[in-house]
Amino acid sequence: MSDTAPIVICGAAGRMGRLLVGLARDEPTLRVVGAVEAPGHPRMGEDAGAVAGGAETGVLIGDDVAAILEPAHVLMDFTGAPEATLRHVRLAVERGAALVVGTTGFDAAQRAELSALAARTRSVVAANFSVGVTVLTELVSTAARLLDSSFESEIVELHHHSKRDAPSGTALALGRAVAAARGQDFEHTAVLAREGLVGARRPGEIGIVALRSGDAVGDHTVVFGGLGERLELVHRAQSRECLARGALRAARWIGGQPAGLYTMRDVLGL
Ligand code: NAD
């Protein structure tokens, strides 16, 4: 692995994209070599560093990933547009470039396609790149295993009012961690909304509730409710920086790995 990981950021003028550009600019082990936006974006042609706020990087925002992507690059996708993400992933596989995918909101078929494609090159895909959430997921798995099924699991997430998908990819991942630890099929036990006369809670249900309010970066609470006691595991992101820092850590790490689909657990060596 070279000392400096060359990264191409897709969604470079978005909230995550600007953070990634700004943090990478100050990080000697990373080099922004490409910044890509949706065709017609108002910041097209501007310096990615200036768009991120601060010093210029010398990299202008363009709309053609294919024109810049090389095998040594790490393509980071935070477009929030699953169809575009899948196009970027196909291109990275064709070129042999590495991938860090943070976009969420894939439907089941898109998720399956993403996993199959991403495994063909060096890829880290995570619904949440925060180190704290990665450890939370481990703790949730352990709690789900240690507590018997009389401790009923419910998940509450809170995000800012602009978030487009619900529930969050992180809440779904936490639900899947509970289901996996308890040998359940998540798709059949998850209950994503309750309304009206739904009757008593079915044994084994994993309820997930999404709240949208203000500028909350992302809170996740996993509740294990027993009889006379309740265990709650909580993570609160105080700024989006933890997500961007985690994604950049993944970008540095993935360059030296053999082809395969990795998670933040792998990046942290858990
Ligand atoms: P955003 O809307 O602020 O930014 C997305 C950017 O992508 C926009 O500037 C948009 O113009 C651009 N874009 C859209 N289509 C594109 C295309 N075809 N090519 C290039 N650029 C394109 O959104 P955001 O808050 O930065 O979040 C982006 C995505 O990342 C969402 O799916 C969000 O849920 C996810 N996210 C994941 C993590 C994580 O840790 N995995 C953290 C934060 C956000």
XYZ file of C-alpha atoms and ligand atoms in Angstrom:
314
model
C 0.000 0.000 0.000
C 1.332 3.432 -0.882
C 1.747 6.032 1.890
C -1.014 8.198 0.468
C -4.402 6.811 -0.476
C -5.809 8.572 -3.581
C -9.555 9.081 -3.128
C -12.348 10.034 -5.529
C -15.360 11.474 -3.706
C -18.802 11.065 -5.310
C -21.311 13.503 -3.847
C -18.461 15.939 -3.166
C -20.670 18.999 -2.637
C -23.085 17.195 -0.297
C -22.944 17.356 3.491
C -20.796 14.245 3.850
C -18.830 14.954 0.674
C -17.754 18.421 1.882
C -16.673 16.983 5.236
C -14.688 14.225 3.520
C -12.940 16.720 1.243
C -12.161 19.073 4.143
C -10.837 16.377 6.487
C -8.857 14.589 3.751
C -7.223 17.889 2.736
C -5.685 18.115 6.225
C -4.677 14.451 6.377
C -1.252 13.597 4.925
C -2.136 9.913 4.398
C -4.946 10.817 1.987
C -5.080 12.709 -1.301
C -8.284 13.872 -2.983
C -7.755 13.118 -6.682
C -11.354 13.413 -7.854
C -14.551 15.153 -6.790
C -17.780 14.235 -8.543
C -21.274 15.679 -8.410
C -24.594 15.067 -10.107
C -24.759 16.520 -13.651
C -26.023 20.106 -13.535
C -25.091 20.637 -9.876
C -24.709 24.390 -9.179
C -21.145 23.955 -7.840
C -19.942 22.096 -10.976
C -16.457 23.213 -12.052
C -15.569 24.813 -8.714
C -12.592 23.728 -6.594
C -13.718 20.932 -4.218
C -11.701 22.406 -1.347
C -13.326 25.814 -1.716
C -16.784 24.187 -1.853
C -15.884 22.315 1.357
C -14.913 25.658 2.931
C -11.223 26.517 3.292
C -8.146 26.075 1.135
C -8.371 24.953 -2.474
C -7.333 21.369 -3.298
C -6.648 21.922 -6.999
C -9.369 19.349 -7.769
C -12.351 20.712 -9.669
C -15.799 19.192 -9.223
C -16.780 17.230 -12.335
C -19.612 14.914 -13.356
C -17.757 12.044 -15.064
C -16.280 9.417 -12.701
C -15.326 7.218 -15.653
C -12.978 9.931 -16.930
C -10.884 9.907 -13.738
C -11.116 6.555 -11.953
C -7.913 4.465 -11.932
C -7.183 1.046 -10.371
C -5.159 2.594 -7.513
C -8.002 4.897 -6.473
C -10.520 4.490 -3.666
C -13.978 5.581 -4.869
C -16.008 6.958 -1.930
C -19.752 7.121 -2.656
C -21.940 9.342 -0.469
C -24.401 10.371 -3.179
C -27.515 9.140 -1.350
C -28.749 8.027 -4.788
C -28.751 4.185 -4.879
C -28.984 3.929 -8.699
C -25.992 6.240 -9.097
C -24.118 4.355 -6.380
C -24.636 1.063 -8.215
C -23.300 2.651 -11.425
C -20.232 3.847 -9.502
C -19.741 0.407 -7.950
C -19.947 -1.288 -11.386
C -17.336 1.127 -12.698
C -15.016 0.523 -9.724
C -15.286 -3.247 -10.278
C -14.486 -2.819 -14.003
C -11.452 -0.656 -13.223
C -10.284 -2.675 -10.182
C -10.534 0.411 -7.962
C -11.316 0.118 -4.239
C -14.659 1.237 -2.792
C -15.991 2.895 0.331
C -19.797 3.067 0.124
C -21.757 5.093 2.657
C -24.979 5.705 0.726
C -28.040 4.198 2.420
C -31.619 3.635 1.261
C -31.135 0.605 -1.032
C -34.131 -1.663 -1.539
C -33.637 -5.424 -1.073
C -32.741 -6.083 -4.741
C -30.316 -3.141 -4.878
C -28.719 -4.237 -1.594
C -28.192 -7.766 -2.992
C -26.683 -6.332 -6.190
C -24.429 -3.998 -4.203
C -23.112 -6.852 -2.052
C -22.491 -9.150 -5.026
C -20.694 -6.450 -7.023
C -18.716 -4.958 -4.162
C -17.277 -8.356 -3.208
C -15.520 -8.439 -6.610
C -13.161 -5.605 -5.672
C -11.742 -4.198 -2.386
C -14.787 -2.707 -0.673
C -15.957 -1.394 2.644
C -19.722 -0.896 2.790
C -21.242 0.470 5.984
C -24.540 2.087 6.889
C -22.645 3.945 9.599
C -18.904 4.550 9.617
C -18.736 5.777 13.210
C -16.365 3.840 15.452
C -18.871 4.251 18.318
C -21.728 2.709 16.323
C -19.506 -0.172 15.229
C -18.776 -0.923 18.881
C -22.471 -0.393 19.765
C -23.371 -3.082 17.220
C -20.944 -5.493 18.909
C -22.446 -4.684 22.315
C -25.986 -5.172 20.958
C -25.037 -8.604 19.568
C -23.556 -9.579 22.919
C -26.589 -8.307 24.867
C -29.009 -10.107 22.525
C -27.071 -13.324 23.075
C -26.693 -12.966 26.854
C -30.297 -11.898 27.543
C -32.920 -14.551 26.880
C -35.766 -13.794 24.489
C -37.993 -12.572 27.365
C -35.966 -9.353 26.994
C -37.818 -7.798 24.081
C -35.822 -5.718 21.643
C -36.989 -2.386 20.228
C -34.914 0.213 18.379
C -35.495 3.975 18.266
C -33.590 6.261 15.910
C -33.646 10.065 15.626
C -32.268 11.979 12.621
C -32.409 15.461 11.084
C -35.469 16.531 9.112
C -33.733 16.212 5.690
C -32.967 12.500 5.918
C -34.682 10.763 3.030
C -34.769 7.095 4.044
C -36.437 5.600 7.108
C -35.707 3.790 9.261
C -31.999 4.575 9.130
C -29.616 2.034 7.663
C -27.963 1.915 11.088
C -31.238 1.039 12.860
C -31.813 -1.761 10.347
C -28.251 -3.002 10.861
C -28.775 -3.001 14.638
C -32.013 -4.948 14.153
C -30.200 -7.460 11.969
C -27.513 -7.806 14.670
C -30.200 -8.669 17.260
C -31.848 -11.150 14.884
C -28.552 -12.807 13.975
C -27.527 -13.165 17.628
C -30.880 -14.795 18.420
C -31.064 -16.994 15.326
C -34.070 -15.100 13.954
C -34.958 -14.122 10.402
C -34.925 -10.305 10.562
C -37.109 -9.822 7.487
C -39.930 -11.765 9.178
C -39.534 -10.474 12.735
C -38.944 -6.751 12.106
C -41.925 -4.457 12.676
C -41.180 -1.075 11.122
C -44.337 0.740 12.217
C -47.262 0.190 14.551
C -50.570 1.951 14.189
C -54.104 1.292 15.401
C -55.292 -1.934 17.015
C -52.195 -4.004 16.320
C -52.792 -6.386 19.220
C -50.243 -7.609 21.727
C -46.580 -7.689 20.822
C -45.727 -10.989 19.135
C -42.856 -12.932 20.718
C -39.602 -12.239 18.891
C -40.704 -8.996 17.244
C -37.964 -6.416 16.688
C -39.685 -3.044 16.530
C -37.984 -0.088 14.839
C -39.229 3.483 15.125
C -37.877 6.476 13.166
C -38.075 10.040 14.525
C -37.228 13.057 12.323
C -36.584 16.369 14.053
C -34.365 19.442 13.675
C -30.694 18.963 12.869
C -30.045 15.791 14.902
C -27.017 14.011 13.423
C -28.184 10.548 14.479
C -29.158 8.902 17.772
C -29.747 5.163 18.113
C -31.179 3.458 21.177
C -31.579 -0.286 21.455
C -33.939 -1.329 24.248
C -34.055 -4.807 25.760
C -37.184 -4.708 27.920
C -37.581 -7.509 30.481
C -39.984 -7.932 33.388
C -39.112 -5.386 36.064
C -35.942 -4.220 34.334
C -34.769 -2.751 31.053
C -31.355 -2.512 29.423
C -30.768 0.363 26.977
C -27.722 0.837 24.794
C -27.430 4.334 23.321
C -25.183 6.053 20.805
C -25.451 9.745 19.972
C -23.477 11.281 17.139
C -22.661 14.854 18.169
C -21.434 15.848 14.747
C -21.181 14.209 11.334
C -17.408 14.360 11.656
C -17.302 10.942 13.366
C -18.922 9.440 10.249
C -16.527 11.144 7.858
C -13.473 10.280 9.968
C -14.544 6.621 10.077
C -15.077 6.548 6.302
C -11.629 8.064 5.706
C -10.123 5.483 8.069
C -11.814 2.805 5.940
C -10.424 4.422 2.758
C -6.883 4.272 4.162
C -7.322 0.648 5.306
C -8.979 -0.860 2.212
C -6.108 -0.104 -0.161
C -3.956 -2.821 1.430
C -6.576 -5.583 1.498
C -7.308 -8.431 -0.908
C -10.562 -8.201 -2.911
C -13.647 -8.758 -0.785
C -16.557 -7.051 0.890
C -15.559 -5.713 4.305
C -17.349 -3.895 7.122
C -16.231 -1.393 9.743
C -15.755 -4.382 12.098
C -12.968 -5.506 9.784
C -11.510 -1.991 9.581
C -11.358 -1.850 13.409
C -10.040 -5.407 13.618
C -12.926 -6.593 15.870
P -26.530 15.177 0.623
O -27.833 15.184 -0.078
O -26.131 16.374 1.431
O -25.335 14.891 -0.405
C -25.438 13.989 -1.481
C -24.707 14.623 -2.653
O -24.589 13.646 -3.678
C -25.473 15.818 -3.230
O -24.607 16.942 -3.325
C -25.917 15.324 -4.593
O -25.953 16.343 -5.569
C -24.822 14.301 -4.911
N -25.220 13.356 -5.951
C -26.451 12.853 -6.209
N -26.410 12.072 -7.304
C -25.139 12.062 -7.711
C -24.462 11.432 -8.807
N -25.113 10.681 -9.709
N -23.121 11.613 -8.940
C -22.454 12.409 -8.069
N -23.038 13.045 -7.026
C -24.377 12.869 -6.853
O -26.572 13.858 1.535
P -25.615 13.472 2.750
O -26.250 13.887 4.009
O -24.214 13.891 2.464
O -25.740 11.882 2.709
C -25.433 11.171 1.526
C -25.722 9.690 1.727
O -24.825 9.140 2.678
C -27.125 9.366 2.239
O -27.543 8.142 1.679
C -26.938 9.214 3.726
O -27.914 8.413 4.340
C -25.577 8.545 3.731
N -24.789 8.719 4.941
C -24.101 7.621 5.347
C -23.249 7.724 6.415
C -22.457 6.505 6.840
O -21.734 6.569 7.842
N -22.565 5.410 6.085
C -23.093 8.936 7.087
C -23.832 10.042 6.643
C -24.662 9.910 5.545
